[in-house]
Amino acid sequence: MKRLLGMVISVCLGAVGLAATAEAQDLSDIIKRGEIVVGVDMTTPPWGYLNAQQQPDGFGVALGQQLADSLKVKLKVEQVTGPTRIPTLLAGRADVIISTLSITAERAAQVWFTNPYAPNALVLIAPQAKKVAGFADTAGMKIAVPRGSPQDQIVTANATKATILRFDDDAGSLQALVTGQADLLGAGMLVPPALNQMDPGKSYEAKFTLSSPYMAMAVAPGRTNLLNYLNTFLFLQKQSGKLEEISQQYLKVTLGQLPTL
Amino acid sequence: MIHQLGPNDFLYILSATRWTLLLSAFAIVGGAIVGLLLVTMRLVTFRPLGWLAIGYVQFFQATPPLMQLFLVFYGGSLFGIRFEAWTAALIAFSLYSSAYLCDIWIGCIRAIPKHQWEGSRALSFPEPLTILLVVAPQALKISVPPTVGFLVQLIKTTSLAAIIGFVELVRAGQFINNSTLRPLIVYGFVACIYFVLCWPLSLWGQSLERKLGRSQKRA
Amino acid sequence: MYEQTLSFAWLSEAFDQLLDGAWLTILLSLQAIVLGCLIAIIGAWAKSSGPRWLGIVFGVYVEVIRNTPFLLQLFFFFFGLPTLGIYLSPTNTALLAMVVNLGAYATEIIRAGVESVPHGQTEAGAALGFGPFQVFLLIVLVPALQVIYPPLAGQFTMILLGSSLAAAISANELTSVANSIASANFRTIEVYVVVTFIYLVIVFAFRILFAVCYNLFLARGPRERMGVL
């Protein structure tokens, strides 16, 4: 027993002293490789999902394809989950993530953001029959959110009399609302129309806006060349109207003017 | 994007079964190789090696397989290695299996009656030869049922790979569920596939055990 | 090129949270062990000497649970029960799933132990005027406990480790707390190293508890004492 404990502690301490460097992969490496690895979450329609042919599809995949075309390399979609997307990037397993990542100060300390590619107002969603106008009405209710998301932080800070259910990803929290395990759902503004299509009859609607962040692509810190390229790429896509094109196709909304960092 | 649950969706989930099977097959082979190494470490006369093997087995049996998976998946970057979800799952489940297999096999070797060792010693067989020619064949026979039982446990455990994004049965179910929102039907179907994979193995393991029990009673 | 260095500076801040999570993990496991054993005793009785129909019901239950992943069972209870109009909190759903899971495995372990008790003893019990369930409980189960205790204790550890999956249905146990901390500070590796260590400590504490119980109540002599490893 003592022996074992000693061993475990020494292994833990050994790990503390370790410092390692992630593989540096900047723009030239991607071009040399002939392939760019883009992390997208396949459980976040319409941003990322598997289509009826079970192929990766959605706004994020389409934007990734435009990026690959612009670089004249092949696109490789790395499927990530909500909690694994930033670690995937930091571990060097994707060059860039386009996975509904809202720009927040906490995340900016971990990854480097590009200019935004879409707005993503976060709202509290419930069936029409539920009367909720502000945080005061959420007392005693159960609110489902993806763990660690901006909506998690806002709801945790403001809905102090509600029970907050934190799920691994958007899909889990959405499921909780539909099955009635949660009364309210904190999610993006595009979710209610999608929900009404999947679960008709309840008339889901946005009750009020939590915040209006923007989604951006992100790269691992230090990848200056890649970041510069991505911002230029976004500028060109906006100018040529190609970004607006995929927005109409997948999101069914007009993006309009997007701010820059 | 959002669609009605159709036959295509069930086919997609069914086709993801191959990844569950492949992951289980590779992990049990990897686990067997490392497990044999651990068994050898336990049997050699140089004791520190044995202690190391015991510590290893204890670690993997006393921590959640989910944590082991996370540590391999995220920990690779500490050493500058990038693991795909598949590689991480394969490594984590191989290590996990090796600990359980080592434990099972050591138990089987212990179950061989003392007089077998002594008899072979009386014939002045060297220790490794005793193990290889006398103990191993008998231990192998009794080790089959618990090893099959563990294989069932492993197949079910590979479902955790869904949490790091590896597309096997459960993850495929999650994809389909998220664009159709029919959790009971989708997860029910996934559960049925696991049952079809695992139940025959369980029955086989149990019948082997009964046969072994009968033959031992006769002896 | 950017450097990733390990840092444990967050630990002091997150310590209370981790403690809360660990406590819920311990509580869930202890409750699941007690309730799971109750189900298992009834199940073992039903399968070995109860009415035939009840034996079949428990037979199906045991096979279904033992041959499907625990993660799916959790999803099933959490998303499935509401369609029947039953609403349980995530924590209670996790407990229910753990009880049902452990109950199935323990049923099989206890049944095997019970069937190893010689027939003569059951007949002797009946001759003393005990009813069938009393015979099962007093004459068969208690002597069988000695044989089945070690595998049963192993199964208790498995359900404790399995509770880490309850994070997927938003129960705030240890793994869930770990995921929350990691998603806020991105010290992913460090958080999981620490939490793995906490699990190790909890499991060994449980094993010591199991061994103490065995040595106090079941060991017939010093040579039969149960160790922790």
Coordinates of N, CA and C in Angstrom, one line a residue, chain A residues 3-4 7 18 20-21 23 25 37 41-43 45-46 49-50 52 54 76 78-81 83-84 87-88 91-93 168-169 171 174-175 178-179 194-195 197-199, chain B residues 1-4 8-9 12 51-52 54-56 58-59 73-74 77-85 162-165 167 171 174-183 187:
Chain A
R3 N 4.0 1.4 -0.7 CA 4.8 1.3 -1.9 C 4.0 2.0 -3.0
L4 N 2.8 1.6 -3.1 CA 1.9 2.0 -4.2 C 1.7 3.5 -4.2
M7 N 4.7 5.3 -5.3 CA 4.9 5.3 -6.7 C 4.0 6.3 -7.4
L18 N 7.6 18.2 -16.2 CA 7.7 18.0 -17.7 C 7.2 19.3 -18.4
A20 N 6.9 20.4 -22.5 CA 7.1 19.9 -23.9 C 6.6 20.9 -24.9
T21 N 7.1 20.7 -26.1 CA 6.7 21.7 -27.1 C 5.8 21.0 -28.1
E23 N 4.2 20.4 -31.7 CA 4.7 20.5 -33.1 C 4.3 21.8 -33.7
Q25 N 3.3 24.0 -36.6 CA 2.9 23.7 -37.9 C 2.3 25.0 -38.5
V37 N -6.2 20.6 -41.9 CA -7.0 19.9 -41.0 C -7.9 20.9 -40.3
D41 N -17.5 20.4 -35.3 CA -18.4 19.5 -34.5 C -19.5 19.1 -35.3
M42 N -19.7 17.8 -35.5 CA -20.8 17.2 -36.4 C -22.2 17.1 -35.7
T43 N -22.2 17.6 -34.4 CA -23.5 17.5 -33.7 C -24.1 18.9 -33.5
P45 N -26.0 21.1 -36.0 CA -26.7 21.7 -37.1 C -27.2 23.1 -36.8
P46 N -27.2 24.0 -37.8 CA -26.7 23.9 -39.2 C -25.2 24.2 -39.4
Y49 N -22.8 19.0 -39.3 CA -23.7 17.9 -39.1 C -23.4 16.9 -40.2
L50 N -23.9 15.6 -40.1 CA -23.8 14.7 -41.2 C -25.0 14.7 -42.0
A52 N -27.7 13.6 -45.3 CA -28.5 12.4 -45.5 C -27.6 11.3 -46.1
Q54 N -24.7 10.9 -45.0 CA -23.8 10.7 -43.9 C -22.4 11.3 -44.1
K76 N -9.3 18.4 -44.8 CA -9.5 17.2 -44.0 C -10.4 17.7 -42.8
E78 N -11.6 17.2 -39.2 CA -11.3 16.5 -38.0 C -12.6 16.7 -37.1
Q79 N -13.3 15.6 -36.8 CA -14.5 15.7 -36.0 C -14.2 16.0 -34.6
V80 N -14.7 17.1 -34.0 CA -14.4 17.4 -32.6 C -15.7 17.4 -31.9
T81 N -15.6 17.5 -30.6 CA -16.9 17.6 -29.7 C -16.7 19.0 -29.0
P83 N -16.4 19.8 -25.8 CA -15.3 19.9 -24.9 C -13.9 19.6 -25.5
T84 N -13.9 18.9 -26.6 CA -12.5 18.6 -27.1 C -12.0 19.6 -28.2
P87 N -8.8 21.7 -26.8 CA -7.7 20.8 -26.6 C -7.2 20.2 -27.9
T88 N -8.1 19.9 -28.8 CA -7.7 19.3 -30.1 C -6.8 20.3 -30.8
A91 N -3.5 20.6 -28.9 CA -2.6 19.4 -29.0 C -2.1 19.3 -30.4
G92 N -2.4 20.2 -31.3 CA -1.9 20.2 -32.7 C -2.6 19.2 -33.6
R93 N -3.8 18.7 -33.2 CA -4.4 17.7 -34.0 C -5.3 18.3 -35.1
D168 N -22.2 18.0 -21.8 CA -21.0 18.0 -22.5 C -21.0 18.9 -23.8
D169 N -22.2 18.9 -24.4 CA -22.2 19.7 -25.7 C -23.6 20.3 -25.9
A171 N -25.7 19.4 -28.1 CA -26.7 18.3 -28.4 C -27.4 17.8 -27.1
L174 N -29.8 20.4 -25.7 CA -31.0 20.5 -26.5 C -31.9 19.3 -26.3
Q175 N -31.3 18.1 -26.2 CA -32.1 16.9 -25.9 C -32.9 17.1 -24.6
V178 N -36.0 19.2 -25.1 CA -37.0 18.5 -25.8 C -37.7 17.4 -25.0
T179 N -36.9 16.7 -24.2 CA -37.5 15.6 -23.4 C -38.2 16.1 -22.1
A194 N -34.8 25.5 -35.9 CA -34.5 24.1 -36.1 C -35.3 23.2 -35.2
L195 N -35.4 23.6 -33.9 CA -36.2 22.8 -32.9 C -37.6 22.6 -33.4
Q197 N -38.7 22.5 -36.3 CA -38.8 21.6 -37.4 C -38.7 20.1 -36.9
M198 N -37.8 19.9 -35.8 CA -37.6 18.6 -35.3 C -38.7 18.1 -34.4
D199 N -39.2 19.1 -33.6 CA -40.2 18.7 -32.5 C -41.4 19.7 -32.7
Chain B
M1 N -30.5 18.8 -43.7 CA -30.0 19.0 -42.3 C -30.8 18.2 -41.3
I2 N -31.9 18.7 -41.0 CA -32.8 18.0 -40.0 C -33.7 17.2 -40.9
H3 N -33.7 15.9 -40.6 CA -34.6 15.0 -41.4 C -35.3 14.0 -40.6
Q4 N -36.3 13.3 -41.2 CA -37.0 12.2 -40.5 C -36.1 11.0 -40.5
N8 N -31.7 4.8 -44.1 CA -30.3 5.2 -44.2 C -29.6 5.4 -42.9
D9 N -30.4 6.0 -42.0 CA -29.8 6.3 -40.7 C -29.5 5.0 -39.9
Y12 N -26.4 3.5 -41.4 CA -25.2 4.2 -41.0 C -24.8 3.7 -39.6
W51 N 6.7 -6.0 -8.5 CA 6.0 -4.8 -7.9 C 5.5 -3.8 -8.9
L52 N 6.4 -3.5 -9.9 CA 6.0 -2.6 -10.9 C 4.7 -3.0 -11.6
I54 N 2.4 -5.0 -10.4 CA 1.3 -4.9 -9.5 C 0.8 -3.5 -9.4
G55 N 1.7 -2.6 -9.3 CA 1.3 -1.1 -9.3 C 0.6 -0.7 -10.6
Y56 N 1.1 -1.2 -11.7 CA 0.4 -0.9 -13.0 C -1.0 -1.5 -13.0
Q58 N -2.9 -2.3 -10.5 CA -3.7 -1.6 -9.5 C -4.2 -0.2 -10.0
F59 N -3.3 0.5 -10.7 CA -3.6 1.8 -11.2 C -4.8 1.7 -12.2
F73 N -5.5 10.8 -24.5 CA -5.9 11.6 -25.6 C -5.3 13.0 -25.5
Y74 N -5.4 13.6 -24.3 CA -4.8 15.0 -24.1 C -3.3 14.9 -23.7
S77 N 0.2 15.4 -26.1 CA 0.7 16.6 -26.5 C 1.9 17.0 -25.6
L78 N 1.9 16.5 -24.4 CA 3.0 16.8 -23.5 C 4.3 16.3 -24.1
F79 N 4.2 15.2 -24.9 CA 5.4 14.6 -25.4 C 5.6 14.9 -26.9
G80 N 4.8 15.9 -27.3 CA 4.9 16.4 -28.7 C 4.3 15.4 -29.7
I81 N 3.4 14.5 -29.2 CA 2.8 13.5 -30.1 C 1.3 13.9 -30.3
R82 N 0.8 13.9 -31.5 CA -0.6 14.2 -31.7 C -1.3 12.9 -32.0
F83 N -2.2 12.5 -31.1 CA -3.0 11.3 -31.2 C -4.3 11.6 -31.9
E84 N -4.7 10.8 -32.9 CA -6.0 10.8 -33.4 C -6.9 10.2 -32.3
A85 N -8.2 10.4 -32.4 CA -9.1 9.8 -31.4 C -9.0 8.3 -31.5
A162 N -16.7 7.4 -27.8 CA -17.6 8.4 -28.3 C -17.3 9.7 -27.6
I163 N -16.9 9.7 -26.4 CA -16.8 11.0 -25.6 C -15.6 11.8 -26.1
I164 N -14.6 11.2 -26.7 CA -13.5 11.9 -27.3 C -13.7 12.1 -28.8
G165 N -14.9 11.7 -29.3 CA -15.2 12.0 -30.7 C -14.9 10.9 -31.7
V167 N -15.7 7.9 -33.9 CA -17.0 7.5 -34.4 C -17.2 6.0 -34.4
R171 N -21.3 7.0 -30.8 CA -21.1 8.3 -31.5 C -22.0 8.4 -32.7
Q174 N -25.3 9.2 -31.7 CA -25.4 10.6 -31.3 C -25.6 11.5 -32.5
F175 N -24.8 11.2 -33.6 CA -25.0 12.0 -34.8 C -26.5 12.0 -35.3
I176 N -26.9 10.7 -35.4 CA -28.3 10.5 -36.0 C -29.3 11.1 -35.1
N177 N -29.1 10.9 -33.8 CA -30.1 11.5 -32.8 C -30.2 13.0 -32.9
N178 N -29.0 13.6 -33.1 CA -29.0 15.1 -33.1 C -29.7 15.7 -34.3
S179 N -29.8 15.0 -35.4 CA -30.5 15.6 -36.5 C -31.9 15.0 -36.6
T180 N -32.3 14.0 -35.7 CA -33.7 13.5 -35.8 C -34.4 13.6 -34.5
L181 N -33.7 13.7 -33.4 CA -34.3 13.8 -32.1 C -35.2 12.7 -31.7
R182 N -34.8 11.5 -31.9 CA -35.6 10.3 -31.5 C -34.7 9.4 -30.6
P183 N -34.4 9.9 -29.4 CA -33.4 9.2 -28.6 C -33.8 7.8 -28.3
Y187 N -31.1 5.2 -29.6 CA -30.3 4.6 -28.6 C -30.7 3.1 -28.4

